[in-house]
PDB file of C-alpha atoms in Angstrom:
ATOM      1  CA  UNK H   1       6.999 -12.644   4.869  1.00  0.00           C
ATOM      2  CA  UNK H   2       8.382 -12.136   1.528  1.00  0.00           C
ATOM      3  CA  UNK H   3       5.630 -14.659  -0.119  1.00  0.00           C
ATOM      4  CA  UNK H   4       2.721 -12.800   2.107  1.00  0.00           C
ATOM      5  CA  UNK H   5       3.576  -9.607   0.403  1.00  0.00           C
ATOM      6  CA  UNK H   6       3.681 -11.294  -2.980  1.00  0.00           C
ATOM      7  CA  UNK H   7       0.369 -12.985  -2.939  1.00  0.00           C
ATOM      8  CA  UNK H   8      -1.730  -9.505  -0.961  1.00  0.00           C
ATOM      9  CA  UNK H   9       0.047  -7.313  -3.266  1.00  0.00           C
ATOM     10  CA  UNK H  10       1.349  -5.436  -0.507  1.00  0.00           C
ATOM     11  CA  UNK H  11       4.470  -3.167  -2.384  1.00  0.00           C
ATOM     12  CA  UNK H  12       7.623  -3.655   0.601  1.00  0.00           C
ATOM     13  CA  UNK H  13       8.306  -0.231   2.167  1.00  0.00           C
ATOM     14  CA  UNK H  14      11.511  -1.060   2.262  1.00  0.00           C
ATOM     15  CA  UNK H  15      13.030  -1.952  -1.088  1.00  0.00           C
ATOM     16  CA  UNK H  16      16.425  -2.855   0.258  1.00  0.00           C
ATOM     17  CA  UNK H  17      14.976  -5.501   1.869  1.00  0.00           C
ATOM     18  CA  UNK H  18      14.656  -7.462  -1.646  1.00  0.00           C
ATOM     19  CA  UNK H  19      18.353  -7.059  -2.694  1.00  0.00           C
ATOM     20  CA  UNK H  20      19.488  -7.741   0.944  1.00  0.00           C
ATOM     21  CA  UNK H  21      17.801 -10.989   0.448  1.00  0.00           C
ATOM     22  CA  UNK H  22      18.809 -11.857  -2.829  1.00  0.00           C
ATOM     23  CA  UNK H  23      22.489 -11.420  -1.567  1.00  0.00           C
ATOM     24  CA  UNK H  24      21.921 -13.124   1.631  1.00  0.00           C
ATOM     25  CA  UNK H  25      20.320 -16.468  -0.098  1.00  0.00           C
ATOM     26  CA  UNK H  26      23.181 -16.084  -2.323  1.00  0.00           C
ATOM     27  CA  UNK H  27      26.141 -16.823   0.099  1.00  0.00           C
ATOM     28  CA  UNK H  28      24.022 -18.890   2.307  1.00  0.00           C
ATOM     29  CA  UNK H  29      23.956 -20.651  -0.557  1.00  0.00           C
ATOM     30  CA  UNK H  30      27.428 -20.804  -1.135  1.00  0.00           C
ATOM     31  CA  UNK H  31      28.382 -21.537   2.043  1.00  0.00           C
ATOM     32  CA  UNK H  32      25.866 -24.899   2.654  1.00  0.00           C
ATOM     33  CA  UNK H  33      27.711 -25.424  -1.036  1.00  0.00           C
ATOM     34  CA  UNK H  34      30.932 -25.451   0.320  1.00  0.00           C
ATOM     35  CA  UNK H  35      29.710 -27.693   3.375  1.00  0.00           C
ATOM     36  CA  UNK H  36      28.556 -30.230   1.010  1.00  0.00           C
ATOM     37  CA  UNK H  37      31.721 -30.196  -1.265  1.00  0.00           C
ATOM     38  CA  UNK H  38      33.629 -31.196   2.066  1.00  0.00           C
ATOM     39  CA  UNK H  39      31.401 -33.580   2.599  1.00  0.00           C
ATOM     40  CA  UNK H  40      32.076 -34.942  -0.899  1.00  0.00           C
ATOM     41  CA  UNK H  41      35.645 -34.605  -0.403  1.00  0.00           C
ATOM     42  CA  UNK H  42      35.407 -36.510   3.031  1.00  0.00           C
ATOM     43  CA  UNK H  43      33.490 -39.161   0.854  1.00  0.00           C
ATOM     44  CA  UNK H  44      36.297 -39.768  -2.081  1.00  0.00           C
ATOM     45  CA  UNK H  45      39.276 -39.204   0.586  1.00  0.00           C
ATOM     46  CA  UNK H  46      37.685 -42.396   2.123  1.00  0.00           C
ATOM     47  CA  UNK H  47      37.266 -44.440  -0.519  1.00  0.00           C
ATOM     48  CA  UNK H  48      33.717 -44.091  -1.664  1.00  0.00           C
ATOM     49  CA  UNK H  49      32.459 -42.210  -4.576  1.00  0.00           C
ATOM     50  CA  UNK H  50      30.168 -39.457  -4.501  1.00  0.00           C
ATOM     51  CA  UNK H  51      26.891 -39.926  -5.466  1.00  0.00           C
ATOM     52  CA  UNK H  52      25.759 -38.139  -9.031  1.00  0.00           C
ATOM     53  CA  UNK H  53      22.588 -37.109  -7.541  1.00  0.00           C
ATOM     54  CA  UNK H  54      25.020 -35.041  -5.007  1.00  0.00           C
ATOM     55  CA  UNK H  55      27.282 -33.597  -7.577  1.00  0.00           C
ATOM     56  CA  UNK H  56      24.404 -31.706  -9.761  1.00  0.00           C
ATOM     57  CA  UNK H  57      22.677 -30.739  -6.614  1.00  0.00           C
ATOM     58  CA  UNK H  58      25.762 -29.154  -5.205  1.00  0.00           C
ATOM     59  CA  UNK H  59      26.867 -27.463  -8.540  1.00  0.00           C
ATOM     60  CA  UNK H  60      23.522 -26.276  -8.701  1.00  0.00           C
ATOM     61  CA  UNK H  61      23.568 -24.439  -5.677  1.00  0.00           C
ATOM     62  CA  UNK H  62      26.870 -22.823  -6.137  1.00  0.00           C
ATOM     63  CA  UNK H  63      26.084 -21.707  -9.748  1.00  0.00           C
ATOM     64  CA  UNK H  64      22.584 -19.955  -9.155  1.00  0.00           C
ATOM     65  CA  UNK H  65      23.878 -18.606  -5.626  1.00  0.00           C
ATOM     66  CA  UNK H  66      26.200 -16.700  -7.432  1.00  0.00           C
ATOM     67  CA  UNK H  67      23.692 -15.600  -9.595  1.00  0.00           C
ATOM     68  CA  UNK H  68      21.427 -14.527  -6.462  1.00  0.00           C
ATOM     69  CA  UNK H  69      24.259 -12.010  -5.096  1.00  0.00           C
ATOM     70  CA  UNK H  70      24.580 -10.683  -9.059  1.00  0.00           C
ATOM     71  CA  UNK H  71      20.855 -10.534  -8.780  1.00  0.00           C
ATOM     72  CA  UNK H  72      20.707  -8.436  -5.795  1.00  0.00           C
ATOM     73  CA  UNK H  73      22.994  -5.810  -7.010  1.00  0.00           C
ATOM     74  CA  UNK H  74      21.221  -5.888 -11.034  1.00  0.00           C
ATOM     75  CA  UNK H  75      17.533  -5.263  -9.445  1.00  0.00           C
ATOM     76  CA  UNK H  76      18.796  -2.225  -7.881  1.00  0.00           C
ATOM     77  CA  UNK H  77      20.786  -1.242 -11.244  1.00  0.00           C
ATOM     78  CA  UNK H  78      18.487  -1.824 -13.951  1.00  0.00           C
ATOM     79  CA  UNK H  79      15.395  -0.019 -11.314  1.00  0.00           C
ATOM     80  CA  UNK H  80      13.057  -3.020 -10.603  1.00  0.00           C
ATOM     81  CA  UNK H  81      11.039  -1.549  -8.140  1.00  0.00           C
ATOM     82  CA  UNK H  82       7.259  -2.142  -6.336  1.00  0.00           C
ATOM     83  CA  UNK H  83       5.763  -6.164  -6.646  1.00  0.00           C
ATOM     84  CA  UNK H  84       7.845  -6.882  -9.813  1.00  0.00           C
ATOM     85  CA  UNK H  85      10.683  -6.357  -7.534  1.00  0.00           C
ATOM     86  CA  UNK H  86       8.971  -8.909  -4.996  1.00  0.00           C
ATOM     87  CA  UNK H  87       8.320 -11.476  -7.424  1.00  0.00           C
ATOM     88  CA  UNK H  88      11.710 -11.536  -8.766  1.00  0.00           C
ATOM     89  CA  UNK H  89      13.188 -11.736  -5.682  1.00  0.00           C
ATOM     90  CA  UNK H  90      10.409 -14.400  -4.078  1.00  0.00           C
ATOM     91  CA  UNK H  91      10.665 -16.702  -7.737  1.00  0.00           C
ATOM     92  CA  UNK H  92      14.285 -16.208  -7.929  1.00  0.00           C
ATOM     93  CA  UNK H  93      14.929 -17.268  -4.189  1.00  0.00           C
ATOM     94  CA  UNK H  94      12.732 -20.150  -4.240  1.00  0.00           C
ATOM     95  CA  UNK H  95      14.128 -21.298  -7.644  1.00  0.00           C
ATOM     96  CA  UNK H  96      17.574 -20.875  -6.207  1.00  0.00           C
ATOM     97  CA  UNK H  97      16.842 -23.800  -3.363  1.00  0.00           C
ATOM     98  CA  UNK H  98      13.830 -25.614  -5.060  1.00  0.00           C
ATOM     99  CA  UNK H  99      16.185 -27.082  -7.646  1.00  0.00           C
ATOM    100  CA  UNK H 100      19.043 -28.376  -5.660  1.00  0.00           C
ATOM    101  CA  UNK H 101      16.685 -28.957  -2.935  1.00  0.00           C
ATOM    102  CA  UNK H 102      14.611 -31.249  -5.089  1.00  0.00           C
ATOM    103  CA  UNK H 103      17.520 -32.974  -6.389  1.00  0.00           C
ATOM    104  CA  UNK H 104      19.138 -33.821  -2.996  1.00  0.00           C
ATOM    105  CA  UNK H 105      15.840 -34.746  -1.384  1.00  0.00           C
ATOM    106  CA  UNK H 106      14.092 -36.355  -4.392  1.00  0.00           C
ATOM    107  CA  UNK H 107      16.890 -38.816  -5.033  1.00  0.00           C
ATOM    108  CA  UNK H 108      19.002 -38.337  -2.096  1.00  0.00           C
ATOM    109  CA  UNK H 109      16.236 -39.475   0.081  1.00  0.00           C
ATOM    110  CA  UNK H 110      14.295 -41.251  -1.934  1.00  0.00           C
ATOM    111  CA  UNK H 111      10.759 -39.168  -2.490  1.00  0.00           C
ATOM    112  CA  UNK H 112      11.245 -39.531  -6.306  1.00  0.00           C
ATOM    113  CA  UNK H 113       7.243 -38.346  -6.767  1.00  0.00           C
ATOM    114  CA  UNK H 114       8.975 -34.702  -5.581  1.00  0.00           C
ATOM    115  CA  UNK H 115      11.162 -34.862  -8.944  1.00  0.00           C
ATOM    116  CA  UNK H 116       8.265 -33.507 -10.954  1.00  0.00           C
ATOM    117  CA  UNK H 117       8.877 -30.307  -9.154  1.00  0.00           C
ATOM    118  CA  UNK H 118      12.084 -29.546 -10.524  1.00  0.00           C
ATOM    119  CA  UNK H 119       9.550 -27.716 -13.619  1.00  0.00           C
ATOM    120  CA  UNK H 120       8.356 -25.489 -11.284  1.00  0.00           C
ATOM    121  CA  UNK H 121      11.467 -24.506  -9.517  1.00  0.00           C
ATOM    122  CA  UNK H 122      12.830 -24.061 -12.767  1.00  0.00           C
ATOM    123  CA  UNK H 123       9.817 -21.523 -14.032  1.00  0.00           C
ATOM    124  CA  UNK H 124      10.387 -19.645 -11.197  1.00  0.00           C
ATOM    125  CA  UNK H 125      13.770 -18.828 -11.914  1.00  0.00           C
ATOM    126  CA  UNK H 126      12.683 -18.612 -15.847  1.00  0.00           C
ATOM    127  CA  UNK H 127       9.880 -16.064 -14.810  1.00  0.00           C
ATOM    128  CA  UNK H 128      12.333 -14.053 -12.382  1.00  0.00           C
ATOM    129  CA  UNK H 129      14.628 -13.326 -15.581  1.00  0.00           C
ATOM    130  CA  UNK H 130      12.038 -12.782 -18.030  1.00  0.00           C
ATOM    131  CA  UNK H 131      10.811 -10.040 -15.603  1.00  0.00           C
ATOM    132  CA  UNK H 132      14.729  -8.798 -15.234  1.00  0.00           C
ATOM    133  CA  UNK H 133      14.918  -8.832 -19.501  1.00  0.00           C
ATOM    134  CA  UNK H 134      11.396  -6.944 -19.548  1.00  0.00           C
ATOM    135  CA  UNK H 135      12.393  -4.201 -17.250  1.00  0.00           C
ATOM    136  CA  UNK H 136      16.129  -4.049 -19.105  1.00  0.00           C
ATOM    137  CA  UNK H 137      14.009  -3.585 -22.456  1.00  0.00           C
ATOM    138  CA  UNK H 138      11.795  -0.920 -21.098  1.00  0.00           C
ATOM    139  CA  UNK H 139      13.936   0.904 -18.904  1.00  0.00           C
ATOM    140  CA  UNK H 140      14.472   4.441 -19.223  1.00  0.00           C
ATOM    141  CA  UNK H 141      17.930   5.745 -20.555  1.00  0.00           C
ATOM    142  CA  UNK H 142      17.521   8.413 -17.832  1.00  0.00           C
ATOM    143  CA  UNK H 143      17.174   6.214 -15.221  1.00  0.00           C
ATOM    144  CA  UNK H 144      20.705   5.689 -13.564  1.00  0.00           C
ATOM    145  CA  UNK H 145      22.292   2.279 -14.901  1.00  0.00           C
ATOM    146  CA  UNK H 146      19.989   2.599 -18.209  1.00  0.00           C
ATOM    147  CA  UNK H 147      22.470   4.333 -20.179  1.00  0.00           C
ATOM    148  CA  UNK H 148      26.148   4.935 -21.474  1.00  0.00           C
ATOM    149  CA  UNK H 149      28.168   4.841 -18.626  1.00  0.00           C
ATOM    150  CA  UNK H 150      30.504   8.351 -19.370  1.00  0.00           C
ATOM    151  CA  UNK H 151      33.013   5.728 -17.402  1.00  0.00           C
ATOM    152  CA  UNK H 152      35.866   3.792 -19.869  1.00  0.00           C
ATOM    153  CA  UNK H 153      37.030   0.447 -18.762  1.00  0.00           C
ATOM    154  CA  UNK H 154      40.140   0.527 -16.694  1.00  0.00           C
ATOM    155  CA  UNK H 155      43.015  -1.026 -18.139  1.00  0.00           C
ATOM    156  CA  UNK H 156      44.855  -2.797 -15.411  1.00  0.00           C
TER     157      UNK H 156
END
């Protein structure tokens, strides 16, 4: 759906949509994270190691799928709106399982001629913060989370 709207140009009516599924991908990807580090420790606790192709995969994962629920609430925040709000959310998504996807299935399963991809998951994710820094640059002080925050930090 998300890619449909990308490619027509179609701007989502509902821009909640984006963020929702920025945080959604983000503990779904934490959670199948988690799965696998079981699975790892189910591995060593029997006497086998784990292999490395499983380990950078699987911090992968956790690493940008926290960055995917920090995503969804900074889109919002910094006022990335229309299709640049779509493509960050499409690139960044795709980037977010593309790399540890590629890893796992590339060596994991042995189609080593999908390794190549890795670049391209890895410009998405590249393109989806370039966007982020562009519309950081150009925001608007007035617009709400582009300027000094009256707020102090609270001192715990």
């Amino acid at each position: 759906m998300f890619i449909h709207q990308l490619l027509t140009g179609r701007e989502i009516s509902l821009q909640s949509d984006m963020t929702k599924a920025l945080k959604a991908s983000g503990f779904l990807g934490l959670a199948t994270m988690m799965v696998v580090g079981l699975y790892q420790f189910i591995l060593l606790s029997g006497g086998t190691g784990v292999p490395s192709w499983m380990i950078g995969g699987h911090a992968h994962l956790g690493v940008i799928s926290i960055l995917a629920i920090v995503m969804g609430f900074a889109v919002p925040a910094i006022g990335v709106t229309g299709q640049l709000r779509t493509a960050v959310t499409v690139l960044f998504i795709a980037g977010q399982w593309g790399i540890p996807g590629v890893v796992w299935v590339g060596e994991g399963a042995g189609l080593t001629f999908l390794m190549p991809t890795a670049f391209l998951w890895g410009l998405a994710l590249i393109a989806s913060m370039l966007i982020m820094l562009y519309k950081t640059l150009t925001q608007d002080p007035a617009t709400p989370g582009g300027g000094v925050s009256p707020a102090s930090l609270a001192d715990d």
